[in-house]
mmCIF file of C-alpha atoms in Angstrom:
data_model
loop_
_atom_site.group_PDB
_atom_site.id
_atom_site.type_symbol
_atom_site.label_atom_id
_atom_site.label_comp_id
_atom_site.label_asym_id
_atom_site.label_seq_id
_atom_site.Cartn_x
_atom_site.Cartn_y
_atom_site.Cartn_z
ATOM 1 C CA MET A 102 150.436 38.913 92.125
ATOM 2 C CA GLN A 103 148.002 41.683 91.550
ATOM 3 C CA LEU A 104 145.106 39.342 91.318
ATOM 4 C CA LEU A 105 145.732 37.939 94.692
ATOM 5 C CA ARG A 106 146.130 41.365 96.254
ATOM 6 C CA SER A 107 142.581 42.452 94.742
ATOM 7 C CA LEU A 108 140.919 39.249 96.119
ATOM 8 C CA VAL A 109 142.257 39.720 99.494
ATOM 9 C CA GLU A 110 141.297 43.536 99.779
ATOM 10 C CA ASP A 111 138.197 43.749 97.556
ATOM 11 C CA SER A 112 136.601 40.569 98.817
ATOM 12 C CA LEU A 113 133.081 42.039 97.669
ATOM 13 C CA ASP A 114 131.816 42.698 94.403
ATOM 14 C CA GLU A 115 130.845 46.257 93.651
ATOM 15 C CA GLY A 116 127.270 45.386 93.229
ATOM 16 C CA TYR A 117 127.219 43.873 96.853
ATOM 17 C CA ALA A 118 129.103 47.206 98.031
ATOM 18 C CA ARG A 119 126.150 49.279 96.600
ATOM 19 C CA ALA A 120 123.584 47.083 98.211
ATOM 20 C CA SER A 121 125.213 47.306 101.492
ATOM 21 C CA ALA A 122 125.484 51.060 101.400
ATOM 22 C CA ARG A 123 121.729 51.249 100.477
ATOM 23 C CA ARG A 124 120.763 49.225 103.416
ATOM 24 C CA LYS A 125 123.026 51.474 105.652
ATOM 25 C CA ALA A 126 121.339 54.443 104.282
ATOM 26 C CA ALA A 127 117.726 52.970 104.674
ATOM 27 C CA ALA A 128 118.236 52.021 108.343
ATOM 28 C CA ALA A 129 119.649 55.550 109.215
ATOM 29 C CA LEU A 130 116.866 57.118 107.565
ATOM 30 C CA ARG A 131 114.431 54.885 109.412
ATOM 31 C CA ALA A 132 116.323 55.908 112.602
ATOM 32 C CA GLU A 133 115.776 59.637 112.169
ATOM 33 C CA SER A 134 112.074 59.016 111.245
ATOM 34 C CA SER A 135 111.576 57.067 114.567
ATOM 35 C CA ALA A 136 113.491 59.830 116.295
ATOM 36 C CA ALA A 137 111.263 62.732 114.744
ATOM 37 C CA ALA A 138 108.093 60.635 115.518
ATOM 38 C CA ARG A 139 109.298 60.230 119.091
ATOM 39 C CA GLY A 140 109.922 63.858 119.503
ATOM 40 C CA ALA A 141 106.204 64.526 117.835
ATOM 41 C CA VAL A 142 104.636 62.265 120.488
ATOM 42 C CA VAL A 143 106.387 64.140 123.203
ATOM 43 C CA THR A 144 105.642 67.317 121.971
ATOM 44 C CA GLY A 145 101.935 66.450 121.160
ATOM 45 C CA ARG A 146 101.753 65.316 124.974
ATOM 46 C CA ARG A 147 103.080 68.645 126.370
ATOM 47 C CA GLY A 148 101.233 71.016 124.154
ATOM 48 C CA PRO A 149 97.561 70.153 125.304
ATOM 49 C CA GLY A 150 98.876 70.875 129.037
ATOM 50 C CA VAL A 151 100.018 74.182 128.180
ATOM 51 C CA THR A 152 97.469 75.320 126.340
ATOM 52 C CA MET A 153 94.739 74.303 128.832
ATOM 53 C CA GLY A 154 96.532 76.450 131.426
ATOM 54 C CA MET A 155 96.518 79.414 129.390
ATOM 55 C CA VAL A 156 92.548 78.637 128.156
ATOM 56 C CA LEU A 157 91.715 78.496 132.128
ATOM 57 C CA THR A 158 93.864 81.528 133.064
ATOM 58 C CA ALA A 159 92.096 83.439 130.311
ATOM 59 C CA CYS A 160 88.702 82.224 131.265
ATOM 60 C CA GLY A 161 89.409 83.220 135.141
ATOM 61 C CA LEU A 162 90.317 86.942 134.029
ATOM 62 C CA VAL A 163 87.306 87.012 131.778
ATOM 63 C CA ALA A 164 85.025 86.189 134.785
ATOM 64 C CA VAL A 165 86.625 88.461 137.220
ATOM 65 C CA GLY A 166 86.244 91.117 134.665
ATOM 66 C CA LEU A 167 82.647 90.543 134.023
ATOM 67 C CA LEU A 168 82.052 90.259 137.884
ATOM 68 C CA LEU A 169 83.838 93.732 138.366
ATOM 69 C CA SER A 170 82.189 95.310 135.480
ATOM 70 C CA THR A 171 78.832 94.077 136.779
ATOM 71 C CA ALA A 172 79.576 95.028 140.254
ATOM 72 C CA PHE A 173 80.499 98.615 138.892
ATOM 73 C CA GLY A 174 77.378 98.764 136.914
ATOM 74 C CA GLN A 175 75.211 98.014 139.697
ATOM 75 C CA THR A 176 76.828 100.320 142.123
ATOM 76 C CA ARG A 177 76.708 103.240 139.472
ATOM 77 C CA LEU A 178 72.971 102.500 138.908
ATOM 78 C CA SER A 179 72.321 102.502 142.714
ATOM 79 C CA ALA A 180 74.314 105.699 143.173
ATOM 80 C CA ARG A 181 72.283 107.250 140.214
ATOM 81 C CA SER A 182 68.954 105.947 141.982
ATOM 82 C CA ALA A 183 70.085 107.252 145.383
ATOM 83 C CA ALA A 184 71.015 110.629 144.078
ATOM 84 C CA GLY A 185 67.591 110.914 141.982
ATOM 85 C CA GLU A 186 65.734 110.104 145.018
ATOM 86 C CA ARG A 187 67.601 112.623 147.214
ATOM 87 C CA ALA A 188 67.141 115.261 144.630
ATOM 88 C CA SER A 189 63.458 114.359 144.280
ATOM 89 C CA LEU A 190 63.039 114.794 147.911
ATOM 90 C CA VAL A 191 64.845 117.805 148.147
ATOM 91 C CA SER A 192 62.912 119.303 145.644
ATOM 92 C CA GLU A 193 59.699 118.160 147.348
ATOM 93 C CA VAL A 194 60.759 119.562 150.595
ATOM 94 C CA ALA A 195 61.391 123.148 148.702
ATOM 95 C CA LYS A 196 58.156 122.853 147.346
ATOM 96 C CA ARG A 197 56.428 122.232 150.555
ATOM 97 C CA ASP A 198 58.227 124.651 152.305
ATOM 98 C CA ALA A 199 57.300 127.446 149.812
ATOM 99 C CA ALA A 200 53.648 126.320 149.997
ATOM 100 C CA ASN A 201 53.732 126.577 153.871
ATOM 101 C CA GLN A 202 55.309 130.060 153.397
ATOM 102 C CA ARG A 203 52.730 131.141 150.950
ATOM 103 C CA LEU A 204 50.139 129.791 153.398
ATOM 104 C CA GLN A 205 51.691 131.592 156.293
ATOM 105 C CA THR A 206 51.457 134.813 154.541
ATOM 106 C CA ARG A 207 47.976 134.512 153.501
ATOM 107 C CA LEU A 208 47.157 133.556 157.178
ATOM 108 C CA VAL A 209 48.656 136.715 158.462
ATOM 109 C CA GLY A 210 46.819 138.816 155.798
ATOM 110 C CA LEU A 211 43.385 137.014 156.592
ATOM 111 C CA ARG A 212 44.252 137.600 160.352
ATOM 112 C CA SER A 213 44.606 141.262 159.629
ATOM 113 C CA GLU A 214 41.538 141.439 157.884
ATOM 114 C CA VAL A 215 39.700 139.600 160.759
ATOM 115 C CA ALA A 216 41.052 142.116 163.219
ATOM 116 C CA ALA A 217 39.978 145.017 161.309
ATOM 117 C CA ALA A 218 36.498 143.721 160.875
ATOM 118 C CA GLN A 219 36.146 143.231 164.628
ATOM 119 C CA ARG A 220 37.711 146.617 165.419
ATOM 120 C CA ARG A 221 34.805 148.051 163.083
ATOM 121 C CA ALA A 222 32.089 145.951 164.655
ATOM 122 C CA LEU A 223 33.314 147.219 168.105
ATOM 123 C CA GLN A 224 32.905 150.601 167.057
ATOM 124 C CA LEU A 225 29.394 150.257 166.484
ATOM 125 C CA THR A 226 28.664 149.233 170.072
ATOM 126 C CA GLY A 227 28.184 151.678 172.881
ATOM 127 C CA ALA A 228 31.236 150.764 174.724
ATOM 128 C CA GLY A 229 33.368 150.114 171.586
ATOM 129 C CA SER A 230 36.438 151.846 172.683
ATOM 130 C CA ALA A 231 36.992 150.062 175.780
ATOM 131 C CA LEU A 232 36.362 146.746 174.315
ATOM 132 C CA SER A 233 38.770 147.779 171.357
ATOM 133 C CA THR A 234 41.302 148.427 173.948
ATOM 134 C CA ARG A 235 40.842 145.169 175.937
ATOM 135 C CA LEU A 236 40.649 143.279 172.818
ATOM 136 C CA VAL A 237 44.156 144.542 171.678
ATOM 137 C CA ALA A 238 45.741 143.999 175.239
ATOM 138 C CA LEU A 239 44.322 140.161 175.187
ATOM 139 C CA GLU A 240 45.346 139.664 171.677
ATOM 140 C CA SER A 241 48.993 140.654 172.577
ATOM 141 C CA VAL A 242 49.105 138.565 175.723
ATOM 142 C CA SER A 243 47.770 135.359 173.999
ATOM 143 C CA GLY A 244 49.923 135.916 171.159
ATOM 144 C CA THR A 245 47.232 136.292 168.376
ATOM 145 C CA SER A 246 48.326 139.549 167.054
ATOM 146 C CA PRO A 247 51.797 141.076 166.156
ATOM 147 C CA VAL A 248 53.560 143.399 168.627
ATOM 148 C CA VAL A 249 56.181 145.794 168.387
ATOM 149 C CA GLY A 250 58.589 147.432 170.942
ATOM 150 C CA PRO A 251 61.880 147.554 172.491
ATOM 151 C CA GLY A 252 63.333 144.428 174.158
ATOM 152 C CA MET A 253 66.081 142.058 174.389
ATOM 153 C CA LYS A 254 67.890 139.338 172.267
ATOM 154 C CA VAL A 255 69.521 136.226 173.541
ATOM 155 C CA ARG A 256 71.548 134.155 171.152
ATOM 156 C CA VAL A 257 72.858 130.712 171.675
ATOM 157 C CA ASP A 258 74.764 128.525 168.963
ATOM 158 C CA ASP A 259 76.323 125.073 168.678
ATOM 159 C CA ALA A 260 79.556 124.741 169.460
ATOM 160 C CA PRO A 261 82.157 124.002 166.427
ATOM 161 C CA ALA A 262 82.246 120.613 165.325
ATOM 162 C CA GLN A 263 85.338 118.904 166.861
ATOM 163 C CA PRO A 264 86.669 115.013 166.185
ATOM 164 C CA SER A 265 85.257 112.686 168.427
ATOM 165 C CA SER A 266 87.581 111.019 171.120
ATOM 166 C CA GLY A 267 86.943 107.787 172.798
ATOM 167 C CA GLY A 268 87.484 109.451 176.148
ATOM 168 C CA ALA A 269 84.819 112.094 175.609
ATOM 169 C CA ASP A 270 83.078 113.581 178.797
ATOM 170 C CA VAL A 271 79.691 112.731 179.526
ATOM 171 C CA ASP A 272 77.012 115.616 179.065
ATOM 172 C CA PRO A 273 75.297 115.770 182.289
ATOM 173 C CA ARG A 274 72.316 117.373 180.578
ATOM 174 C CA THR A 275 71.639 114.209 178.175
ATOM 175 C CA GLY A 276 73.842 111.606 179.876
ATOM 176 C CA GLN A 277 75.342 110.965 176.460
ATOM 177 C CA ALA A 278 78.884 111.962 175.199
ATOM 178 C CA GLN A 279 79.465 115.816 175.176
ATOM 179 C CA GLN A 280 78.697 116.987 171.825
ATOM 180 C CA GLY A 281 78.316 120.877 172.527
ATOM 181 C CA ARG A 282 74.977 120.815 171.000
ATOM 182 C CA VAL A 283 72.006 123.164 172.070
ATOM 183 C CA THR A 284 69.110 121.011 173.318
ATOM 184 C CA ASP A 285 65.459 121.667 173.722
ATOM 185 C CA ARG A 286 65.989 121.552 177.247
ATOM 186 C CA ASP A 287 68.551 124.534 177.153
ATOM 187 C CA LEU A 288 66.048 126.582 175.108
ATOM 188 C CA GLN A 289 63.380 125.711 177.443
ATOM 189 C CA THR A 290 65.476 126.709 180.135
ATOM 190 C CA ILE A 291 66.468 130.018 178.658
ATOM 191 C CA VAL A 292 62.724 130.718 177.398
ATOM 192 C CA ASN A 293 61.584 130.483 181.077
ATOM 193 C CA GLU A 294 64.068 132.600 182.576
ATOM 194 C CA VAL A 295 63.204 135.386 179.809
ATOM 195 C CA TRP A 296 59.596 135.278 180.791
ATOM 196 C CA ALA A 297 60.538 135.339 184.617
ATOM 197 C CA ALA A 298 62.598 138.642 183.801
ATOM 198 C CA GLY A 299 59.672 140.421 182.645
ATOM 199 C CA ALA A 300 59.368 139.605 179.119
ATOM 200 C CA GLU A 301 55.741 140.665 177.661
ATOM 201 C CA ALA A 302 56.022 138.621 174.304
ATOM 202 C CA VAL A 303 58.723 135.938 173.166
ATOM 203 C CA SER A 304 59.790 134.232 169.983
ATOM 204 C CA VAL A 305 62.390 131.492 169.180
ATOM 205 C CA ASN A 306 63.785 132.136 165.596
ATOM 206 C CA GLY A 307 60.710 134.126 164.609
ATOM 207 C CA GLU A 308 58.052 131.548 166.175
ATOM 208 C CA ARG A 309 55.743 133.303 168.574
ATOM 209 C CA LEU A 310 55.448 131.784 171.969
ATOM 210 C CA THR A 311 52.118 131.277 173.674
ATOM 211 C CA ALA A 312 50.656 129.527 176.827
ATOM 212 C CA LEU A 313 50.199 126.582 174.573
ATOM 213 C CA SER A 314 53.611 126.567 172.942
ATOM 214 C CA ALA A 315 55.970 123.413 173.233
ATOM 215 C CA ILE A 316 59.388 123.199 172.862
ATOM 216 C CA ARG A 317 60.443 119.719 172.227
ATOM 217 C CA SER A 318 62.940 117.549 170.099
ATOM 218 C CA ALA A 319 62.810 114.833 167.402
ATOM 219 C CA GLY A 320 66.238 113.180 167.139
ATOM 220 C CA ASP A 321 68.568 116.021 166.754
ATOM 221 C CA ALA A 322 66.134 118.660 165.424
ATOM 222 C CA VAL A 323 64.548 120.914 168.033
ATOM 223 C CA LEU A 324 61.000 121.912 167.446
ATOM 224 C CA VAL A 325 58.821 124.811 168.480
ATOM 225 C CA ASP A 326 55.160 124.300 167.992
ATOM 226 C CA PHE A 327 56.217 121.120 165.700
ATOM 227 C CA ARG A 328 58.271 123.531 163.509
ATOM 228 C CA PRO A 329 62.051 122.354 163.204
ATOM 229 C CA LEU A 330 64.452 125.001 163.831
ATOM 230 C CA ASN A 331 68.120 125.376 162.897
ATOM 231 C CA PRO A 332 71.046 127.005 165.046
ATOM 232 C CA PRO A 333 71.610 129.636 165.914
ATOM 233 C CA TYR A 334 68.579 130.132 168.138
ATOM 234 C CA VAL A 335 67.750 133.602 168.498
ATOM 235 C CA ILE A 336 65.208 134.332 171.698
ATOM 236 C CA GLU A 337 63.611 137.601 171.070
ATOM 237 C CA ALA A 338 61.467 139.182 173.963
ATOM 238 C CA ILE A 339 59.528 142.294 174.291
ATOM 239 C CA GLY A 340 59.703 144.471 177.383
ATOM 240 C CA ASP A 341 61.539 146.999 179.389
ATOM 241 C CA PRO A 342 65.421 145.993 178.010
ATOM 242 C CA ALA A 343 66.952 147.591 181.122
ATOM 243 C CA THR A 344 64.872 145.608 183.717
ATOM 244 C CA MET A 345 64.714 142.520 181.554
ATOM 245 C CA ARG A 346 68.525 142.225 180.924
ATOM 246 C CA THR A 347 69.527 143.110 184.767
ATOM 247 C CA SER A 348 67.284 140.495 185.959
ATOM 248 C CA PHE A 349 68.103 137.587 183.394
ATOM 249 C CA VAL A 350 71.779 137.962 183.550
ATOM 250 C CA GLY A 351 71.977 138.522 187.123
ATOM 251 C CA GLY A 352 69.854 135.571 187.708
ATOM 252 C CA PHE A 353 69.776 131.830 186.838
ATOM 253 C CA GLY A 354 69.408 132.573 183.082
ATOM 254 C CA GLY A 355 72.916 134.212 183.114
ATOM 255 C CA SER A 356 74.460 131.308 185.248
ATOM 256 C CA TYR A 357 73.180 128.924 182.761
ATOM 257 C CA LEU A 358 74.367 130.728 179.889
ATOM 258 C CA GLN A 359 77.977 130.420 181.691
ATOM 259 C CA VAL A 360 77.433 126.676 181.970
ATOM 260 C CA LEU A 361 76.631 126.354 178.140
ATOM 261 C CA LYS A 362 79.647 128.468 177.571
ATOM 262 C CA GLY A 363 81.619 125.891 179.173
ATOM 263 C CA TYR A 364 80.774 123.435 176.767
ATOM 264 C CA GLY A 365 81.824 125.548 173.816
ATOM 265 C CA ILE A 366 78.088 126.965 173.188
ATOM 266 C CA ALA A 367 78.325 130.420 171.993
ATOM 267 C CA GLU A 368 76.111 132.803 173.781
ATOM 268 C CA SER A 369 75.289 136.500 173.737
ATOM 269 C CA VAL A 370 72.834 139.109 175.406
ATOM 270 C CA THR A 371 72.114 142.091 173.621
ATOM 271 C CA ASP A 372 69.404 145.069 173.988
ATOM 272 C CA ALA A 373 67.100 146.144 171.145
ATOM 273 C CA ARG A 374 65.491 149.343 170.641
ATOM 274 C CA ARG A 375 62.866 147.926 168.181
ATOM 275 C CA ILE A 376 61.617 144.344 168.006
ATOM 276 C CA THR A 377 58.751 143.036 165.825
ATOM 277 C CA LEU A 378 57.110 139.797 166.819
ATOM 278 C CA SER A 379 54.534 138.167 164.236
ATOM 279 C CA ALA A 380 51.374 136.637 165.642
ATOM 280 C CA SER A 381 51.653 132.828 166.409
ATOM 281 C CA ALA A 382 50.176 130.602 163.748
ATOM 282 C CA GLY A 383 49.148 127.789 165.986
ATOM 283 C CA VAL A 384 46.472 129.797 168.189
ATOM 284 C CA ALA A 385 42.670 128.495 167.656
ATOM 285 C CA LEU A 386 40.107 130.526 169.151
ATOM 286 C CA ARG A 387 38.096 128.463 171.866
ATOM 287 C CA TYR A 388 34.893 129.266 173.558
ATOM 288 C CA ALA A 389 33.804 127.899 177.101
ATOM 289 C CA GLN A 390 30.287 127.402 177.624
ATOM 290 C CA PRO A 391 28.579 125.856 180.629
ATOM 291 C CA THR A 392 26.801 122.512 179.721
ATOM 292 C CA ALA A 393 22.971 121.897 180.291
ATOM 293 C CA ARG A 394 23.616 119.376 183.322
ATOM 294 C CA ARG A 395 25.956 122.006 184.947
ATOM 295 C CA ALA A 396 23.434 124.756 184.651
ATOM 296 C CA THR A 397 20.480 122.572 185.899
ATOM 297 C CA THR A 398 22.508 121.544 188.878
ATOM 298 C CA ASP A 399 23.335 125.359 189.438
ATOM 299 C CA GLU A 400 19.517 126.155 189.225
ATOM 300 C CA GLY A 401 18.531 123.678 191.634
ATOM 301 C CA SER A 402 21.154 124.633 194.164
ATOM 302 C CA SER A 403 20.025 128.082 194.141
ATOM 303 C CA GLY A 404 16.337 127.177 194.335
ATOM 304 C CA ARG A 405 16.963 125.343 197.684
#
């Protein structure tokens, strides 16, 4: 009975059972290996995509950094170069200005020596006193000698800087937007009115004016005898203070200053007990001589 039950329940031999178990274990191991291989393949496909994106991003950042650093370096070099050139120009201008001042001082000294030599030479002549007096008067009028005396000062200065506006009024003097600047035409008008008021000698910011002087402009700069001037502009005139001031303020000069005042330009007129004006540096001695043809024509005319 027991043998029949064993045959029914355990139909396989133990050796067959162990072989079947081994086959099942081998099949399970192969399935796991296949799953692991498939996962490795999938991971291998995804890995290069992620790595390439990171590499491209890093390369882009490096390129941008190099570009910015190069631009910064070039800008810095340009700024240093511009600053160096500006400093060099400023230094050169200062040197030239100092040299001009030294030459101006030397010129004044040489002119004083020439004037002293002229006076000594005139004293040797019979009419030396009269000629010396006449020479002094002519030098004062022509501006070739320094003069001292009472007089009047007229001061004009640019209006304070203001932010520009799109609806700025047009300046009728220049036809441009109103800026409140003193122009060369303004100085010309004021100087002419000072002369008309009875001035005997006039200077603008220390530059002596003569019959050959010119007040012009170069861009925004005002030039007097080709020398640039900076505001404020001080016009000094030697003469009778009371007469000059009354005539100037009561005439067109005073009215013109009031017009300038309306543009914000500062102006003032004051008397001065003592004003010293230096000689003009732009006057050259000229001689007038008749030509030979003219002299021959005159002789022929007188002969007839």
